[in-house]
PDB file of C-alpha atoms in Angstrom:
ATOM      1  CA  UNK Z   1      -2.741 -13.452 -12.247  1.00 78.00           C
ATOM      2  CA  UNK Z   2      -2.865  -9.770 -13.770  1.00 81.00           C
ATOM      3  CA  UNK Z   3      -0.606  -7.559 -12.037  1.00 91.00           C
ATOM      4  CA  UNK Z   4       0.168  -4.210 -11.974  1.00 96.00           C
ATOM      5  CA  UNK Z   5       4.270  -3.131 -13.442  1.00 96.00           C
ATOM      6  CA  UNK Z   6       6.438  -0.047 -12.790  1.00 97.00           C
ATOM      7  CA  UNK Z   7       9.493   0.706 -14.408  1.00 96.00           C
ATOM      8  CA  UNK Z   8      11.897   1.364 -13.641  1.00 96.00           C
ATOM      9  CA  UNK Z   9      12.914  -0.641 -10.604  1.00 96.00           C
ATOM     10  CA  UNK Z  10      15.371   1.764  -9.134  1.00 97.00           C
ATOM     11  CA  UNK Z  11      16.554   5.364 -10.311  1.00 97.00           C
ATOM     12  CA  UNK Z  12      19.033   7.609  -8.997  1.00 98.00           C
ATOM     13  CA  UNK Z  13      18.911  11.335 -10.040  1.00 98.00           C
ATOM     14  CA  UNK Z  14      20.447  14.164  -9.350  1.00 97.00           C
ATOM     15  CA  UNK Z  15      18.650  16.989  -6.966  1.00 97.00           C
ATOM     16  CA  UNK Z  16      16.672  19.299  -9.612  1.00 97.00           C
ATOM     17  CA  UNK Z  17      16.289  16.882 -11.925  1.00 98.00           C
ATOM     18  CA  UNK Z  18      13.096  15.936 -12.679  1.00 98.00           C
ATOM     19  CA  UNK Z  19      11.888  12.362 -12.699  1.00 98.00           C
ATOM     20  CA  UNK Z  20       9.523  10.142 -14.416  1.00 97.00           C
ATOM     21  CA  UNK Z  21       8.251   7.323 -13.188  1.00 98.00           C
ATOM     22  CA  UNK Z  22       6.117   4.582 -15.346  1.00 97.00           C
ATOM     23  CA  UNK Z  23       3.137   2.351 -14.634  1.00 97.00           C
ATOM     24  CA  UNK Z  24       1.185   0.352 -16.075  1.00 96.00           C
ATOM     25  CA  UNK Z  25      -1.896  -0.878 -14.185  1.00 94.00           C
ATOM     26  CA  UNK Z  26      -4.161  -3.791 -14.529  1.00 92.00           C
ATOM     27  CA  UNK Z  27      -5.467  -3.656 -17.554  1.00 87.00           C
ATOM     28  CA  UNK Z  28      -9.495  -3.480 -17.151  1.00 86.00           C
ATOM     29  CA  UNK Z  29      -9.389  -1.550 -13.975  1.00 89.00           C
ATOM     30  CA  UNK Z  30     -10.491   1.741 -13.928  1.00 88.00           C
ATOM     31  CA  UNK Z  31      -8.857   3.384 -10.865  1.00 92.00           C
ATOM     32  CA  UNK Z  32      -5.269   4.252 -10.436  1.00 95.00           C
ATOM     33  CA  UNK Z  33      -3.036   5.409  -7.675  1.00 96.00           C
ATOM     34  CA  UNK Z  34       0.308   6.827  -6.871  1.00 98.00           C
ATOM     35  CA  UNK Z  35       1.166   5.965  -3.005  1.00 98.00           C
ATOM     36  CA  UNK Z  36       5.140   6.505  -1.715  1.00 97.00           C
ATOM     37  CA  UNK Z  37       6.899   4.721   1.518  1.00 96.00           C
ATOM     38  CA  UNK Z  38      10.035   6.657   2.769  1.00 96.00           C
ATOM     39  CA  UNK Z  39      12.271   4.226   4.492  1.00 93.00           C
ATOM     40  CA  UNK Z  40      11.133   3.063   7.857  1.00 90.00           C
ATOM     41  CA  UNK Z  41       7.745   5.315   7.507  1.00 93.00           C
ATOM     42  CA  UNK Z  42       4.321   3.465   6.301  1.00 95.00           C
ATOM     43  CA  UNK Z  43       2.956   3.817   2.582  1.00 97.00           C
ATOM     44  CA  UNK Z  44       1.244   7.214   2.528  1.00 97.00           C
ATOM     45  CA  UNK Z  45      -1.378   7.984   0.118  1.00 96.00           C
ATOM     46  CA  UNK Z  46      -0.356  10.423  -2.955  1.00 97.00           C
ATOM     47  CA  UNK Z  47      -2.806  11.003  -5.828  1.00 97.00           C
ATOM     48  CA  UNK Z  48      -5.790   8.717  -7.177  1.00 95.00           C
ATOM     49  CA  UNK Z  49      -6.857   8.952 -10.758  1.00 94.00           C
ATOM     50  CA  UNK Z  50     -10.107   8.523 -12.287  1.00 91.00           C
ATOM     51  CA  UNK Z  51     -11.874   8.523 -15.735  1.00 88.00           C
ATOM     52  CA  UNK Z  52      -9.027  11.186 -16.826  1.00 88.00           C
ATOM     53  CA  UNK Z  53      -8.623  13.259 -13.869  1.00 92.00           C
ATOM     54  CA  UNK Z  54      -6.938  13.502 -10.657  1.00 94.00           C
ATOM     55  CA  UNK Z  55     -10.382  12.868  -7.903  1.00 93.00           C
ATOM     56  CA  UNK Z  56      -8.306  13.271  -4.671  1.00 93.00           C
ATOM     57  CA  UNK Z  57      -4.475  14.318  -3.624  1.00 95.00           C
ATOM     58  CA  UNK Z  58      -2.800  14.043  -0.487  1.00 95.00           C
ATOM     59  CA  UNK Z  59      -0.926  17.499   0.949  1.00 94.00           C
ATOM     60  CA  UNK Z  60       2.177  15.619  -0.011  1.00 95.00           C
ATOM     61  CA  UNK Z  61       1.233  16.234  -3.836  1.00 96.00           C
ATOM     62  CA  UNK Z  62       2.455  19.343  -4.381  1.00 94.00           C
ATOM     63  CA  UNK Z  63       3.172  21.370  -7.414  1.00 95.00           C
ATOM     64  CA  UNK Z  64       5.976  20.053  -8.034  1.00 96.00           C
ATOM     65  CA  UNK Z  65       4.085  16.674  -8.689  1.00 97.00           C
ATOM     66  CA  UNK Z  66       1.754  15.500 -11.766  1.00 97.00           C
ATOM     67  CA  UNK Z  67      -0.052  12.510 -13.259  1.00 96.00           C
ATOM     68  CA  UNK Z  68      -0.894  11.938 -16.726  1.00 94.00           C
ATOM     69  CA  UNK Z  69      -2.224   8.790 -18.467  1.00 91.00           C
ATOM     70  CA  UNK Z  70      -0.746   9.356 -22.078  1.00 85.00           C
ATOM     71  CA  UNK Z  71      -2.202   6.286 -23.660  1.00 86.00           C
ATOM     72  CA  UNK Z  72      -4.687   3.595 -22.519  1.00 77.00           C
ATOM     73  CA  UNK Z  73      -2.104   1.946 -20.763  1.00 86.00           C
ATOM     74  CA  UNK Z  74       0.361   3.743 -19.375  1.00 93.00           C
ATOM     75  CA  UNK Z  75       0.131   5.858 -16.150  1.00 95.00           C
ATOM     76  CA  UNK Z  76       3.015   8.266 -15.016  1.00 97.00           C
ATOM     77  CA  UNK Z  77       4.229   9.858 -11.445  1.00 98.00           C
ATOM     78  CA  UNK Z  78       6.090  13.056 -12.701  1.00 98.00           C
ATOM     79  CA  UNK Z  79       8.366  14.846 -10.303  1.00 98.00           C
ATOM     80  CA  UNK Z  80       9.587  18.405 -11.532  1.00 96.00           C
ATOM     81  CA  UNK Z  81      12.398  19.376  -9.445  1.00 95.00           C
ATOM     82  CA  UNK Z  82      13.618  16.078  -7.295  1.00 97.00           C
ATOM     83  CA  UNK Z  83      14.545  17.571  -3.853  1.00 97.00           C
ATOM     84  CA  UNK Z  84      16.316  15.346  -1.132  1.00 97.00           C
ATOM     85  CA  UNK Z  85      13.304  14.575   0.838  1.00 96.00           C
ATOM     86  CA  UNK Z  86      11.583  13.110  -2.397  1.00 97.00           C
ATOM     87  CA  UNK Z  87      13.992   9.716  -1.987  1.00 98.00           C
ATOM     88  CA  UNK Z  88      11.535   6.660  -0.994  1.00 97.00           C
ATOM     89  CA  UNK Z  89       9.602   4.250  -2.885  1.00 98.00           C
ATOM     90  CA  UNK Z  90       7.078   5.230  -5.039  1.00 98.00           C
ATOM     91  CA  UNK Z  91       4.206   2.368  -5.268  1.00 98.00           C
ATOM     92  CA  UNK Z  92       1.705   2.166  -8.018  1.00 98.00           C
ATOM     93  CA  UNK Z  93      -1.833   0.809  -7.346  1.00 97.00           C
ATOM     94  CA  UNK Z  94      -5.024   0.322  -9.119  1.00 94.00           C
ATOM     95  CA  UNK Z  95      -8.712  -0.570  -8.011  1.00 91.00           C
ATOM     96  CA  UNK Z  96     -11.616  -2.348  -9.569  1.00 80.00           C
ATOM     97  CA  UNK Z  97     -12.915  -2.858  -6.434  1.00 76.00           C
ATOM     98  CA  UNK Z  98      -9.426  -4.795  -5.682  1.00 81.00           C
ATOM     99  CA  UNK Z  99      -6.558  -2.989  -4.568  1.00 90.00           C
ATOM    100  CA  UNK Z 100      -3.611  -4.387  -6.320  1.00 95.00           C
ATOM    101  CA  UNK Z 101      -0.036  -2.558  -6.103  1.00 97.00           C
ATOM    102  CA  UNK Z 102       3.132  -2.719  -7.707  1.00 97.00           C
ATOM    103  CA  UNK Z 103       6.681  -3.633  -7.173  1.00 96.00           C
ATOM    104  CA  UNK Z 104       7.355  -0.512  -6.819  1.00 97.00           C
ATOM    105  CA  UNK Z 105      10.277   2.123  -7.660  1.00 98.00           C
ATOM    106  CA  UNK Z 106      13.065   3.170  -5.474  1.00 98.00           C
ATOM    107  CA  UNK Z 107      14.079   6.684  -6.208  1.00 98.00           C
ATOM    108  CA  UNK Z 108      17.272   7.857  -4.848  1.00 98.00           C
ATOM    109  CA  UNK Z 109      17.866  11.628  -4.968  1.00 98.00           C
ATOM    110  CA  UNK Z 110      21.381  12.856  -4.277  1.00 97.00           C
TER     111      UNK Z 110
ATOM    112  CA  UNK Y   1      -9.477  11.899  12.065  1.00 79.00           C
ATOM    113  CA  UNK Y   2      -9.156   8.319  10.472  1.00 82.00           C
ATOM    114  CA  UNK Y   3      -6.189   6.333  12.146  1.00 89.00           C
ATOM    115  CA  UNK Y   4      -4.760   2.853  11.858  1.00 96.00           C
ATOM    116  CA  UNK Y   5      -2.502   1.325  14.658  1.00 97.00           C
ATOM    117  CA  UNK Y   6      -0.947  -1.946  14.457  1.00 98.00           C
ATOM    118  CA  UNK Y   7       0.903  -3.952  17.056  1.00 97.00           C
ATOM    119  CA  UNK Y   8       3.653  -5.193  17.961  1.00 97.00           C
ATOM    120  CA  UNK Y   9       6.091  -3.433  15.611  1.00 97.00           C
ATOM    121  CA  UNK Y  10       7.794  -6.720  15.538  1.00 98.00           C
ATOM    122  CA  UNK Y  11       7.077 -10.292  16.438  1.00 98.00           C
ATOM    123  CA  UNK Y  12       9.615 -13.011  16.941  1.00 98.00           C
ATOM    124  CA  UNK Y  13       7.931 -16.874  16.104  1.00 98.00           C
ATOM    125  CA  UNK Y  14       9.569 -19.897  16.670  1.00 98.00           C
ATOM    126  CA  UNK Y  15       8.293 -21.854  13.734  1.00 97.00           C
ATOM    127  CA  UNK Y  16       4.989 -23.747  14.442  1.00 97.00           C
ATOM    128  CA  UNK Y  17       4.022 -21.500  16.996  1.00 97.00           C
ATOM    129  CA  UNK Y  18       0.732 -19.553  16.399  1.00 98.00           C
ATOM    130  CA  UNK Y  19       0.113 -15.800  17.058  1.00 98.00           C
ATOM    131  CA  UNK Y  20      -2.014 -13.109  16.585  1.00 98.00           C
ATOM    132  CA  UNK Y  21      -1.338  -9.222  15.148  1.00 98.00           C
ATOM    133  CA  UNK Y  22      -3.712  -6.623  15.918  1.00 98.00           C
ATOM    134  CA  UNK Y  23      -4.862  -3.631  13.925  1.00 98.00           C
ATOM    135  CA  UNK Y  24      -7.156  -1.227  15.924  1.00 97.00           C
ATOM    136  CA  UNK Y  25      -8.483   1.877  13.765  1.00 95.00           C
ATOM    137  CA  UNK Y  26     -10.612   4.848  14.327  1.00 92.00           C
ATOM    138  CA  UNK Y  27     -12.709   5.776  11.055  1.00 86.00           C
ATOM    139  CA  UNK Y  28     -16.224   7.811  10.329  1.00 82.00           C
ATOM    140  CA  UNK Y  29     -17.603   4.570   8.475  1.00 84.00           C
ATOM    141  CA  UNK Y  30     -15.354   1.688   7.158  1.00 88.00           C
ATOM    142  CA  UNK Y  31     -15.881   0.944   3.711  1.00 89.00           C
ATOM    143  CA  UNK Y  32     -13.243  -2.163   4.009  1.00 93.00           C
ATOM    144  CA  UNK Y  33     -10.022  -3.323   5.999  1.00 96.00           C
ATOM    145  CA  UNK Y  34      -7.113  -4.158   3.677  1.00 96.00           C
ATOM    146  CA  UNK Y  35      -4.407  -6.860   4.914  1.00 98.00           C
ATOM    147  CA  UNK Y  36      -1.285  -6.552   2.499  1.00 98.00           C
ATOM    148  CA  UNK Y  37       1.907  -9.149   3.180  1.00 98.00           C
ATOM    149  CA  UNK Y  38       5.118  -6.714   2.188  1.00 97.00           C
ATOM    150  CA  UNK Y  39       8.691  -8.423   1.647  1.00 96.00           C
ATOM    151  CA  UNK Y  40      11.710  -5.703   1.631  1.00 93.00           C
ATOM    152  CA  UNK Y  41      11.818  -3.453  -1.205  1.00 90.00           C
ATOM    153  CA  UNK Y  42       8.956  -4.876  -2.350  1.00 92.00           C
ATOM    154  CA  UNK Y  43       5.555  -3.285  -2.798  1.00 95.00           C
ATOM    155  CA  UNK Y  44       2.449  -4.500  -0.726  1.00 96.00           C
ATOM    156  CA  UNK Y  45       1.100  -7.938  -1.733  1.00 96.00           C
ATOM    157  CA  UNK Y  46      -2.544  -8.532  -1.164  1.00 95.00           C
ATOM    158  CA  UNK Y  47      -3.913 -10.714   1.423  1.00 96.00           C
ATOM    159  CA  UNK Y  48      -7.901 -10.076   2.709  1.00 95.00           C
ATOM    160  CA  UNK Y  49     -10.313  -7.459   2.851  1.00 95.00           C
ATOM    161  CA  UNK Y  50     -13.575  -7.124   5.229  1.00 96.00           C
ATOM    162  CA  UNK Y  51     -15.862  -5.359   4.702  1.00 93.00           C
ATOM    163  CA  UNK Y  52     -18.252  -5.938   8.065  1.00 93.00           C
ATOM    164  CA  UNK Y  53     -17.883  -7.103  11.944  1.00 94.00           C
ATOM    165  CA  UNK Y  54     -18.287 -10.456  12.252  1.00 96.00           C
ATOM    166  CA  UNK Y  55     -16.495 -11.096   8.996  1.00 97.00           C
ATOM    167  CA  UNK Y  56     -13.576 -13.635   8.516  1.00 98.00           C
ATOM    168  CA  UNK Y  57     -11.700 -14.787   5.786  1.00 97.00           C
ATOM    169  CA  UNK Y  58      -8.128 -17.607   5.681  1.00 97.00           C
ATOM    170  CA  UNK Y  59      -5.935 -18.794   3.579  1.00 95.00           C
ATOM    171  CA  UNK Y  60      -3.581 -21.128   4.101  1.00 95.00           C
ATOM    172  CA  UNK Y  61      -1.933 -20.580   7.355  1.00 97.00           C
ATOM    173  CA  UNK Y  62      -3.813 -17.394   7.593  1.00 98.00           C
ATOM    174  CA  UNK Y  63      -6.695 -15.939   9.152  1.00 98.00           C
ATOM    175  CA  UNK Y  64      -8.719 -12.487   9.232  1.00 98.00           C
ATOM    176  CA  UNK Y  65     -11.244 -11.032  11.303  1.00 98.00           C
ATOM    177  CA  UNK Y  66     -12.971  -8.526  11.918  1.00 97.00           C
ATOM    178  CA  UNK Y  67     -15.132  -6.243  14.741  1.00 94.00           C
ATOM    179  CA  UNK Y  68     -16.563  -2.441  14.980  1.00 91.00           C
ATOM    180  CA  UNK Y  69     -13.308  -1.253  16.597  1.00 93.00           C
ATOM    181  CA  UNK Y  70     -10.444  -3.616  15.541  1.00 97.00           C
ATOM    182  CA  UNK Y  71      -8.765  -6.315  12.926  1.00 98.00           C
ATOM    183  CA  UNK Y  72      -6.948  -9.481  13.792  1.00 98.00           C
ATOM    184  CA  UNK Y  73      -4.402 -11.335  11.673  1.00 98.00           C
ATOM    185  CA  UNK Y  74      -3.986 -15.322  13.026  1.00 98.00           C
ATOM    186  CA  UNK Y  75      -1.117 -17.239  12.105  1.00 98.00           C
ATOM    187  CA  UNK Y  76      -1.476 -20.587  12.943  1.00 98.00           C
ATOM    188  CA  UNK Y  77       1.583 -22.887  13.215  1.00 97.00           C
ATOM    189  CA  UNK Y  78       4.178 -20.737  10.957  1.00 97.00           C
ATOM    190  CA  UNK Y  79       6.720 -21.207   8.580  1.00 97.00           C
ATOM    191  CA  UNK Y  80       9.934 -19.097   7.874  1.00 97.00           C
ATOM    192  CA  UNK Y  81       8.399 -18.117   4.705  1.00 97.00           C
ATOM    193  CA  UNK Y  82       5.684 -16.467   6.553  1.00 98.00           C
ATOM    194  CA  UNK Y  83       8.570 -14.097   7.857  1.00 98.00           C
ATOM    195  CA  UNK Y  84       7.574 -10.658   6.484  1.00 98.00           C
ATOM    196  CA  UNK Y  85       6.126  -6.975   7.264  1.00 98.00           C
ATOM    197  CA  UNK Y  86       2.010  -7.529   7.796  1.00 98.00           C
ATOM    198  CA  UNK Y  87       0.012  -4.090   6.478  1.00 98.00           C
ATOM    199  CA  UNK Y  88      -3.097  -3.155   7.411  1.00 98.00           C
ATOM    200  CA  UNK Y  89      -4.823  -0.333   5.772  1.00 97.00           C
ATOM    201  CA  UNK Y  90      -8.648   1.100   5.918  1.00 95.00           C
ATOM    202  CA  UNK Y  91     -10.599   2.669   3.349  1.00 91.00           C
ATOM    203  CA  UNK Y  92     -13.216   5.226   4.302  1.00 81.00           C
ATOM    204  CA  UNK Y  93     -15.859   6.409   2.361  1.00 74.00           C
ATOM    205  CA  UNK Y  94     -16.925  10.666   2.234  1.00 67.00           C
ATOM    206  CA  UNK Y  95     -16.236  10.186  -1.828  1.00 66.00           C
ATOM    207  CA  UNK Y  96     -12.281   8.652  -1.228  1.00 78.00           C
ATOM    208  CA  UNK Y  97     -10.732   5.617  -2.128  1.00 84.00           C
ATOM    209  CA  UNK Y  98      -7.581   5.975  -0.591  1.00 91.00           C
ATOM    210  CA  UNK Y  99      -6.186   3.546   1.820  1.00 94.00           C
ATOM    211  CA  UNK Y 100      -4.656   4.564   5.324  1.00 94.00           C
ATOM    212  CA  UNK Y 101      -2.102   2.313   5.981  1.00 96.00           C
ATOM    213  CA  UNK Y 102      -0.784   1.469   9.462  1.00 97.00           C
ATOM    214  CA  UNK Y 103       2.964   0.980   9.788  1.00 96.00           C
ATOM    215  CA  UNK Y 104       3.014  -2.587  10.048  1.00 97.00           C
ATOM    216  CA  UNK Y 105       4.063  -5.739  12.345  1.00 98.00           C
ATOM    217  CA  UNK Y 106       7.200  -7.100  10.999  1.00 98.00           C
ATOM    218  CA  UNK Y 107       7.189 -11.075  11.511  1.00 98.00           C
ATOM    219  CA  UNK Y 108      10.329 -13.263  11.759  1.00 98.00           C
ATOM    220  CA  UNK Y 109      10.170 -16.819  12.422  1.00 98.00           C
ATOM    221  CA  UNK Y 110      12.340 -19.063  12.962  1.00 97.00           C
ATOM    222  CA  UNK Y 111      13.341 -22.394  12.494  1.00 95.00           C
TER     223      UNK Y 111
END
């Protein structure tokens, strides 16, 4: 069954680093997504990416935060300057109609 | 503004016995409910989606349904595998395809 991957599982980095983190969605869908779960808290909507461009963001996706989709593959969650609050886990999704997500990746930020 | 509420927070099963989880939302035109099984530190796994009252939709030990106002997740005679955090999410339409997730019911049962 296709699924959708995100690597890595689990970083730590240091506060004011910034972060990259690496999806890579099923492979003829056409929608992607970023959503994040802080511990305890339900998954909250981020960013959703279409045909090249960002088509919504949550207030959460500040400018500290970016999406790109380098290749035809690949789809990345950038975070310039990790602050404290950022820690949780950041779930990748994409949609065609089917919402599938990914494993996810826990980011720790200490 | 859209809302999903789910309850209880938790539900305690002795094994074989069947229960129900609710998910009531408020939302300016459902496009589709979203049921999602998540295991810890795991991410959402899919389960259903319905798209119109009256709809339902099983598998295995599992049931969906669906009315104007509310969603209802049946277990029928569960195992401990079944033990797990049940999401519910809606998706809206006004040009978004976002889901708004509740916060979940998380299921033990036991043996």
């Amino acid at each position: 069954e296709p699924e959708v991957t995100q690597t890595p599982s689990h970083q730590v980095t240091q506060m004011g680093q910034e972060v990259i983190l690496r999806c890579v969605p099923i492979s003829n869908h056409l929608y992607f997504y970023w959503y994040r779960q802080i511990l305890g808290q339900k998954v909250e909507f981020l960013v959703s990416f279409y045909n090249n461009e960002i088509s919504e963001k949550s207030e959460i996706f500040d400018d500290q935060f970016s999406v790109e989709r380098p290749d035809g593959s690949n789809f990345t969650l950038k975070i310039r300057s990790t602050k404290l609050e950022d820690s949780a886990m950041y779930f990748c999704a994409s949609s065609d109609p089917g919402y599938t997500f990914g494993s996810g990746t826990r980011l720790t930020v200490v | 503004e859209d809302q999903v509420t789910q309850s209880p927070e938790a539900l305690r099963l002795q094994e074989g016995e069947s229960s129900s989880l609710n998910c009531s939302y408020t939302v300016s035109g459902l496009r589709g409910l979203f049921w999602y099984r998540q295991d810890p530190g795991k991410g959402p796994e899919f389960l259903f989606t319905l798209y119109s009252a009256g709809e339902e939709k099983e598998k295995e030990r599992l049931k969906a349904t669906l009315t104007k106002k509310e969603s209802f997740l049946h277990i029928t005679a569960p195992k401990p595998e079944d033990s797990a955090t049940y999401l519910c999410a809606v998706q809206a339409p006004r040009n978004t395809d976002k889901l708004i997730f509740g916060t979940g019911t998380r299921l033990q049962v036991f043996p």
